[in-house]
């Protein structure tokens, strides 16, 4: 293992830390918003502005995480098997499909739908069932994992595959928090709609 992944590189652990930090941060921030309106208060009561600010923050953290990942891979040993043409080239369709999943789900959901708007009370009229949500239930997460894996393969870095595994674990944990919470928020809205008749938006 030691010749596959160099665990003595601090950049490896810094990348791992940012992979763990990001979904942890946005889940804590979103819950604080839902329960205490922390972000909305920070933006003078404007929940839409608060959600945009969170979106910019999460997006920037994502860019930074990608940068740290790339820096970490640069310091890691390369494995020749991953650079054999068939495996090396498989990274291209993997990267493209991953990015199609991420970008098309952002397009389908919009900014507030992508970045936890439901925690701000900004709900969609109905769940999105169009592409890519008819292909996978969590296109953003699956697409992101595919892009991480593609980068690891393309650069021939076993350490990248390990870090991709960590991304997948973090998203699995995040979904266990997010999915039931989102379902609950929409159930509440539907109940209020029934009670309030046409009053609910
Ligand atoms: C998903 O929807 C798209 C159009 O939005 C369609 O072209 C595609 O065939 C659908 N895929 C599945 C698996 O239903």
PDB file of C-alpha atoms and ligand atoms in Angstrom:
ATOM      1  CA  UNK A   1       0.000   0.000   0.000  1.00  0.00           C
ATOM      2  CA  UNK A   2       2.844   2.354   0.874  1.00  0.00           C
ATOM      3  CA  UNK A   3       4.029   2.442  -2.741  1.00  0.00           C
ATOM      4  CA  UNK A   4       0.485   3.114  -3.967  1.00  0.00           C
ATOM      5  CA  UNK A   5      -0.455   5.939  -1.624  1.00  0.00           C
ATOM      6  CA  UNK A   6       2.006   8.194   0.172  1.00  0.00           C
ATOM      7  CA  UNK A   7       0.256   8.848   3.461  1.00  0.00           C
ATOM      8  CA  UNK A   8       3.194  10.921   4.700  1.00  0.00           C
ATOM      9  CA  UNK A   9       2.173  13.797   2.405  1.00  0.00           C
ATOM     10  CA  UNK A  10       0.376  16.498   4.361  1.00  0.00           C
ATOM     11  CA  UNK A  11      -1.421  17.571   1.165  1.00  0.00           C
ATOM     12  CA  UNK A  12      -3.207  14.197   1.159  1.00  0.00           C
ATOM     13  CA  UNK A  13      -4.622  14.830   4.626  1.00  0.00           C
ATOM     14  CA  UNK A  14      -5.463  18.449   3.869  1.00  0.00           C
ATOM     15  CA  UNK A  15      -7.451  17.285   0.847  1.00  0.00           C
ATOM     16  CA  UNK A  16      -9.165  14.612   2.966  1.00  0.00           C
ATOM     17  CA  UNK A  17     -10.031  17.249   5.574  1.00  0.00           C
ATOM     18  CA  UNK A  18     -11.638  19.531   2.990  1.00  0.00           C
ATOM     19  CA  UNK A  19     -13.629  16.589   1.572  1.00  0.00           C
ATOM     20  CA  UNK A  20     -14.973  15.885   5.061  1.00  0.00           C
ATOM     21  CA  UNK A  21     -15.476  19.554   5.888  1.00  0.00           C
ATOM     22  CA  UNK A  22     -17.643  20.660   2.950  1.00  0.00           C
ATOM     23  CA  UNK A  23     -20.798  18.529   3.351  1.00  0.00           C
ATOM     24  CA  UNK A  24     -20.442  18.809   7.142  1.00  0.00           C
ATOM     25  CA  UNK A  25     -20.377  22.599   6.874  1.00  0.00           C
ATOM     26  CA  UNK A  26     -23.351  22.922   4.549  1.00  0.00           C
ATOM     27  CA  UNK A  27     -25.469  20.548   6.610  1.00  0.00           C
ATOM     28  CA  UNK A  28     -24.750  22.422   9.839  1.00  0.00           C
ATOM     29  CA  UNK A  29     -25.359  25.782   8.134  1.00  0.00           C
ATOM     30  CA  UNK A  30     -28.618  24.579   6.577  1.00  0.00           C
ATOM     31  CA  UNK A  31     -29.932  23.156   9.846  1.00  0.00           C
ATOM     32  CA  UNK A  32     -29.026  26.358  11.685  1.00  0.00           C
ATOM     33  CA  UNK A  33     -30.948  28.250   9.038  1.00  0.00           C
ATOM     34  CA  UNK A  34     -33.960  25.963   9.265  1.00  0.00           C
ATOM     35  CA  UNK A  35     -34.179  25.998  13.057  1.00  0.00           C
ATOM     36  CA  UNK A  36     -32.869  29.474  13.960  1.00  0.00           C
ATOM     37  CA  UNK A  37     -32.919  31.434  10.665  1.00  0.00           C
ATOM     38  CA  UNK A  38     -29.250  32.228  11.282  1.00  0.00           C
ATOM     39  CA  UNK A  39     -28.330  33.033   7.672  1.00  0.00           C
ATOM     40  CA  UNK A  40     -31.548  34.924   6.917  1.00  0.00           C
ATOM     41  CA  UNK A  41     -30.928  37.099  10.002  1.00  0.00           C
ATOM     42  CA  UNK A  42     -27.370  37.710   8.827  1.00  0.00           C
ATOM     43  CA  UNK A  43     -28.843  39.097   5.594  1.00  0.00           C
ATOM     44  CA  UNK A  44     -31.364  41.421   7.183  1.00  0.00           C
ATOM     45  CA  UNK A  45     -34.291  39.030   6.940  1.00  0.00           C
ATOM     46  CA  UNK A  46     -33.874  38.385   3.222  1.00  0.00           C
ATOM     47  CA  UNK A  47     -33.938  34.594   2.938  1.00  0.00           C
ATOM     48  CA  UNK A  48     -33.391  34.572  -0.819  1.00  0.00           C
ATOM     49  CA  UNK A  49     -30.251  36.700  -0.434  1.00  0.00           C
ATOM     50  CA  UNK A  50     -29.134  34.413   2.399  1.00  0.00           C
ATOM     51  CA  UNK A  51     -29.582  31.377   0.194  1.00  0.00           C
ATOM     52  CA  UNK A  52     -27.588  33.004  -2.630  1.00  0.00           C
ATOM     53  CA  UNK A  53     -24.807  33.802  -0.149  1.00  0.00           C
ATOM     54  CA  UNK A  54     -24.772  30.189   1.035  1.00  0.00           C
ATOM     55  CA  UNK A  55     -24.728  29.081  -2.611  1.00  0.00           C
ATOM     56  CA  UNK A  56     -21.670  31.247  -3.360  1.00  0.00           C
ATOM     57  CA  UNK A  57     -19.969  29.947  -0.198  1.00  0.00           C
ATOM     58  CA  UNK A  58     -20.640  26.268  -0.953  1.00  0.00           C
ATOM     59  CA  UNK A  59     -19.623  26.758  -4.592  1.00  0.00           C
ATOM     60  CA  UNK A  60     -16.345  28.435  -3.571  1.00  0.00           C
ATOM     61  CA  UNK A  61     -15.611  25.742  -0.989  1.00  0.00           C
ATOM     62  CA  UNK A  62     -16.143  23.206  -3.774  1.00  0.00           C
ATOM     63  CA  UNK A  63     -13.649  24.958  -6.051  1.00  0.00           C
ATOM     64  CA  UNK A  64     -11.147  25.106  -3.185  1.00  0.00           C
ATOM     65  CA  UNK A  65     -11.688  21.409  -2.427  1.00  0.00           C
ATOM     66  CA  UNK A  66     -11.026  20.566  -6.090  1.00  0.00           C
ATOM     67  CA  UNK A  67      -7.833  22.626  -5.965  1.00  0.00           C
ATOM     68  CA  UNK A  68      -6.635  20.876  -2.793  1.00  0.00           C
ATOM     69  CA  UNK A  69      -7.448  17.507  -4.373  1.00  0.00           C
ATOM     70  CA  UNK A  70      -5.421  18.387  -7.437  1.00  0.00           C
ATOM     71  CA  UNK A  71      -2.499  19.563  -5.274  1.00  0.00           C
ATOM     72  CA  UNK A  72      -2.682  16.351  -3.241  1.00  0.00           C
ATOM     73  CA  UNK A  73      -2.599  14.161  -6.351  1.00  0.00           C
ATOM     74  CA  UNK A  74       0.427  16.032  -7.702  1.00  0.00           C
ATOM     75  CA  UNK A  75       2.441  14.880  -4.650  1.00  0.00           C
ATOM     76  CA  UNK A  76       1.362  11.225  -4.950  1.00  0.00           C
ATOM     77  CA  UNK A  77       2.956   8.257  -6.726  1.00  0.00           C
ATOM     78  CA  UNK A  78       1.617   7.281 -10.148  1.00  0.00           C
ATOM     79  CA  UNK A  79       0.664   3.683 -10.890  1.00  0.00           C
ATOM     80  CA  UNK A  80       1.405   2.376 -14.397  1.00  0.00           C
ATOM     81  CA  UNK A  81      -1.721   0.166 -14.554  1.00  0.00           C
ATOM     82  CA  UNK A  82      -3.932   3.243 -14.345  1.00  0.00           C
ATOM     83  CA  UNK A  83      -1.998   4.781 -17.227  1.00  0.00           C
ATOM     84  CA  UNK A  84      -2.562   1.846 -19.579  1.00  0.00           C
ATOM     85  CA  UNK A  85      -4.495   3.266 -22.547  1.00  0.00           C
ATOM     86  CA  UNK A  86      -7.848   1.496 -21.924  1.00  0.00           C
ATOM     87  CA  UNK A  87      -8.048   2.626 -18.283  1.00  0.00           C
ATOM     88  CA  UNK A  88      -6.532   6.061 -18.921  1.00  0.00           C
ATOM     89  CA  UNK A  89      -9.037   6.813 -21.693  1.00  0.00           C
ATOM     90  CA  UNK A  90     -12.011   5.517 -19.681  1.00  0.00           C
ATOM     91  CA  UNK A  91     -11.533   8.651 -17.584  1.00  0.00           C
ATOM     92  CA  UNK A  92     -12.848  10.805 -20.444  1.00  0.00           C
ATOM     93  CA  UNK A  93     -16.421   9.421 -20.710  1.00  0.00           C
ATOM     94  CA  UNK A  94     -16.499   9.121 -16.914  1.00  0.00           C
ATOM     95  CA  UNK A  95     -15.557  12.780 -16.486  1.00  0.00           C
ATOM     96  CA  UNK A  96     -18.002  13.926 -19.170  1.00  0.00           C
ATOM     97  CA  UNK A  97     -20.941  11.915 -17.773  1.00  0.00           C
ATOM     98  CA  UNK A  98     -20.145  13.111 -14.254  1.00  0.00           C
ATOM     99  CA  UNK A  99     -20.142  16.723 -15.353  1.00  0.00           C
ATOM    100  CA  UNK A 100     -23.317  16.294 -17.405  1.00  0.00           C
ATOM    101  CA  UNK A 101     -25.048  14.918 -14.287  1.00  0.00           C
ATOM    102  CA  UNK A 102     -23.838  17.783 -12.078  1.00  0.00           C
ATOM    103  CA  UNK A 103     -24.509  20.606 -14.541  1.00  0.00           C
ATOM    104  CA  UNK A 104     -27.876  19.305 -15.753  1.00  0.00           C
ATOM    105  CA  UNK A 105     -29.143  18.836 -12.207  1.00  0.00           C
ATOM    106  CA  UNK A 106     -28.054  22.394 -11.353  1.00  0.00           C
ATOM    107  CA  UNK A 107     -29.901  23.570 -14.456  1.00  0.00           C
ATOM    108  CA  UNK A 108     -33.022  21.569 -13.531  1.00  0.00           C
ATOM    109  CA  UNK A 109     -33.065  22.724  -9.900  1.00  0.00           C
ATOM    110  CA  UNK A 110     -31.921  26.335 -10.244  1.00  0.00           C
ATOM    111  CA  UNK A 111     -29.712  28.098  -7.693  1.00  0.00           C
ATOM    112  CA  UNK A 112     -32.028  27.887  -4.697  1.00  0.00           C
ATOM    113  CA  UNK A 113     -33.043  24.305  -5.494  1.00  0.00           C
ATOM    114  CA  UNK A 114     -29.408  23.232  -5.811  1.00  0.00           C
ATOM    115  CA  UNK A 115     -28.170  25.044  -2.731  1.00  0.00           C
ATOM    116  CA  UNK A 116     -30.517  23.996   0.055  1.00  0.00           C
ATOM    117  CA  UNK A 117     -33.256  26.575  -0.623  1.00  0.00           C
ATOM    118  CA  UNK A 118     -35.797  24.306   1.067  1.00  0.00           C
ATOM    119  CA  UNK A 119     -34.090  24.966   4.419  1.00  0.00           C
ATOM    120  CA  UNK A 120     -34.789  28.677   3.821  1.00  0.00           C
ATOM    121  CA  UNK A 121     -38.435  28.014   3.096  1.00  0.00           C
ATOM    122  CA  UNK A 122     -37.852  28.447  -0.643  1.00  0.00           C
ATOM    123  CA  UNK A 123     -39.631  25.345  -1.906  1.00  0.00           C
ATOM    124  CA  UNK A 124     -40.206  24.054  -5.388  1.00  0.00           C
ATOM    125  CA  UNK A 125     -43.785  23.535  -6.576  1.00  0.00           C
ATOM    126  CA  UNK A 126     -43.154  19.880  -7.271  1.00  0.00           C
ATOM    127  CA  UNK A 127     -40.187  17.527  -7.126  1.00  0.00           C
ATOM    128  CA  UNK A 128     -38.097  17.605 -10.311  1.00  0.00           C
ATOM    129  CA  UNK A 129     -38.484  14.341 -12.198  1.00  0.00           C
ATOM    130  CA  UNK A 130     -36.977  15.368 -15.535  1.00  0.00           C
ATOM    131  CA  UNK A 131     -33.424  14.532 -16.658  1.00  0.00           C
ATOM    132  CA  UNK A 132     -31.111  13.820 -14.867  1.00  0.00           C
ATOM    133  CA  UNK A 133     -33.470  12.892 -12.034  1.00  0.00           C
ATOM    134  CA  UNK A 134     -35.041  10.163 -14.172  1.00  0.00           C
ATOM    135  CA  UNK A 135     -31.623   8.492 -14.455  1.00  0.00           C
ATOM    136  CA  UNK A 136     -30.403   8.631 -10.836  1.00  0.00           C
ATOM    137  CA  UNK A 137     -31.902   9.823  -7.559  1.00  0.00           C
ATOM    138  CA  UNK A 138     -28.865  11.925  -6.578  1.00  0.00           C
ATOM    139  CA  UNK A 139     -27.305  13.106  -9.854  1.00  0.00           C
ATOM    140  CA  UNK A 140     -25.284  15.880  -8.237  1.00  0.00           C
ATOM    141  CA  UNK A 141     -23.574  13.568  -5.767  1.00  0.00           C
ATOM    142  CA  UNK A 142     -23.078  10.697  -8.190  1.00  0.00           C
ATOM    143  CA  UNK A 143     -21.808  13.076 -10.859  1.00  0.00           C
ATOM    144  CA  UNK A 144     -19.357  14.636  -8.431  1.00  0.00           C
ATOM    145  CA  UNK A 145     -17.984  11.242  -7.361  1.00  0.00           C
ATOM    146  CA  UNK A 146     -17.592  10.280 -11.034  1.00  0.00           C
ATOM    147  CA  UNK A 147     -15.602  13.454 -11.732  1.00  0.00           C
ATOM    148  CA  UNK A 148     -13.292  12.837  -8.756  1.00  0.00           C
ATOM    149  CA  UNK A 149     -12.725   9.248  -9.874  1.00  0.00           C
ATOM    150  CA  UNK A 150     -12.108  10.319 -13.467  1.00  0.00           C
ATOM    151  CA  UNK A 151      -9.453  12.796 -12.328  1.00  0.00           C
ATOM    152  CA  UNK A 152      -7.725  10.105 -10.237  1.00  0.00           C
ATOM    153  CA  UNK A 153      -7.702   7.660 -13.169  1.00  0.00           C
ATOM    154  CA  UNK A 154      -6.616  10.270 -15.714  1.00  0.00           C
ATOM    155  CA  UNK A 155      -3.661  11.256 -13.546  1.00  0.00           C
ATOM    156  CA  UNK A 156      -2.930   7.614 -12.671  1.00  0.00           C
ATOM    157  CA  UNK A 157      -3.085   8.192  -8.918  1.00  0.00           C
ATOM    158  CA  UNK A 158      -4.251   5.421  -6.556  1.00  0.00           C
ATOM    159  CA  UNK A 159      -4.394   8.084  -3.808  1.00  0.00           C
ATOM    160  CA  UNK A 160      -7.092   9.817  -5.856  1.00  0.00           C
ATOM    161  CA  UNK A 161      -9.171   6.643  -5.804  1.00  0.00           C
ATOM    162  CA  UNK A 162      -8.843   6.541  -2.010  1.00  0.00           C
ATOM    163  CA  UNK A 163      -9.905  10.197  -1.731  1.00  0.00           C
ATOM    164  CA  UNK A 164     -12.790   9.544  -4.149  1.00  0.00           C
ATOM    165  CA  UNK A 165     -13.909   6.771  -1.796  1.00  0.00           C
ATOM    166  CA  UNK A 166     -13.933   9.337   1.006  1.00  0.00           C
ATOM    167  CA  UNK A 167     -16.052  11.694  -1.121  1.00  0.00           C
ATOM    168  CA  UNK A 168     -18.525   8.858  -1.711  1.00  0.00           C
ATOM    169  CA  UNK A 169     -18.668   8.038   2.005  1.00  0.00           C
ATOM    170  CA  UNK A 170     -19.248  11.694   2.930  1.00  0.00           C
ATOM    171  CA  UNK A 171     -22.065  12.042   0.371  1.00  0.00           C
ATOM    172  CA  UNK A 172     -23.679   8.828   1.607  1.00  0.00           C
ATOM    173  CA  UNK A 173     -23.636  10.200   5.157  1.00  0.00           C
ATOM    174  CA  UNK A 174     -24.876  13.612   3.965  1.00  0.00           C
ATOM    175  CA  UNK A 175     -27.796  12.023   2.142  1.00  0.00           C
ATOM    176  CA  UNK A 176     -28.809  10.150   5.274  1.00  0.00           C
ATOM    177  CA  UNK A 177     -29.237  13.547   6.921  1.00  0.00           C
ATOM    178  CA  UNK A 178     -30.569  15.481   3.953  1.00  0.00           C
ATOM    179  CA  UNK A 179     -33.050  13.158   2.271  1.00  0.00           C
ATOM    180  CA  UNK A 180     -35.389  12.528   5.237  1.00  0.00           C
ATOM    181  CA  UNK A 181     -35.153  16.214   6.196  1.00  0.00           C
ATOM    182  CA  UNK A 182     -36.147  17.381   2.722  1.00  0.00           C
ATOM    183  CA  UNK A 183     -39.013  14.882   2.665  1.00  0.00           C
ATOM    184  CA  UNK A 184     -40.164  16.235   6.043  1.00  0.00           C
ATOM    185  CA  UNK A 185     -40.029  19.865   4.861  1.00  0.00           C
ATOM    186  CA  UNK A 186     -42.170  19.090   1.804  1.00  0.00           C
ATOM    187  CA  UNK A 187     -44.594  16.955   3.810  1.00  0.00           C
ATOM    188  CA  UNK A 188     -45.107  19.873   6.183  1.00  0.00           C
ATOM    189  CA  UNK A 189     -45.734  22.217   3.253  1.00  0.00           C
ATOM    190  CA  UNK A 190     -48.270  19.808   1.754  1.00  0.00           C
ATOM    191  CA  UNK A 191     -50.094  19.490   5.069  1.00  0.00           C
ATOM    192  CA  UNK A 192     -50.224  23.275   5.411  1.00  0.00           C
ATOM    193  CA  UNK A 193     -51.493  23.559   1.844  1.00  0.00           C
ATOM    194  CA  UNK A 194     -54.313  21.161   2.662  1.00  0.00           C
ATOM    195  CA  UNK A 195     -55.176  23.060   5.853  1.00  0.00           C
ATOM    196  CA  UNK A 196     -54.871  26.539   4.405  1.00  0.00           C
ATOM    197  CA  UNK A 197     -56.456  25.753   1.067  1.00  0.00           C
ATOM    198  CA  UNK A 198     -55.394  28.309  -1.524  1.00  0.00           C
ATOM    199  CA  UNK A 199     -53.625  30.495   1.041  1.00  0.00           C
ATOM    200  CA  UNK A 200     -50.389  28.470   0.812  1.00  0.00           C
ATOM    201  CA  UNK A 201     -48.115  29.509  -2.002  1.00  0.00           C
TER     202      UNK A 201
HETATM  203  C1  LIG B   1     -34.949  10.934 -19.086  1.00  0.00           C
HETATM  204  O1  LIG B   1     -35.500  12.071 -19.677  1.00  0.00           O
HETATM  205  C2  LIG B   1     -34.904  12.468 -20.887  1.00  0.00           C
HETATM  206  C3  LIG B   1     -35.550  13.759 -21.349  1.00  0.00           C
HETATM  207  O2  LIG B   1     -35.698  14.680 -20.300  1.00  0.00           O
HETATM  208  C4  LIG B   1     -35.045  11.363 -21.907  1.00  0.00           C
HETATM  209  O3  LIG B   1     -34.390  11.732 -23.122  1.00  0.00           O
HETATM  210  C5  LIG B   1     -34.445  10.070 -21.382  1.00  0.00           C
HETATM  211  O4  LIG B   1     -34.679   9.015 -22.283  1.00  0.00           O
HETATM  212  C6  LIG B   1     -35.031   9.729 -20.027  1.00  0.00           C
HETATM  213  N1  LIG B   1     -34.316   8.597 -19.476  1.00  0.00           N
HETATM  214  C7  LIG B   1     -34.904   7.594 -18.837  1.00  0.00           C
HETATM  215  C8  LIG B   1     -34.023   6.504 -18.338  1.00  0.00           C
HETATM  216  O5  LIG B   1     -36.117   7.539 -18.661  1.00  0.00           O
END
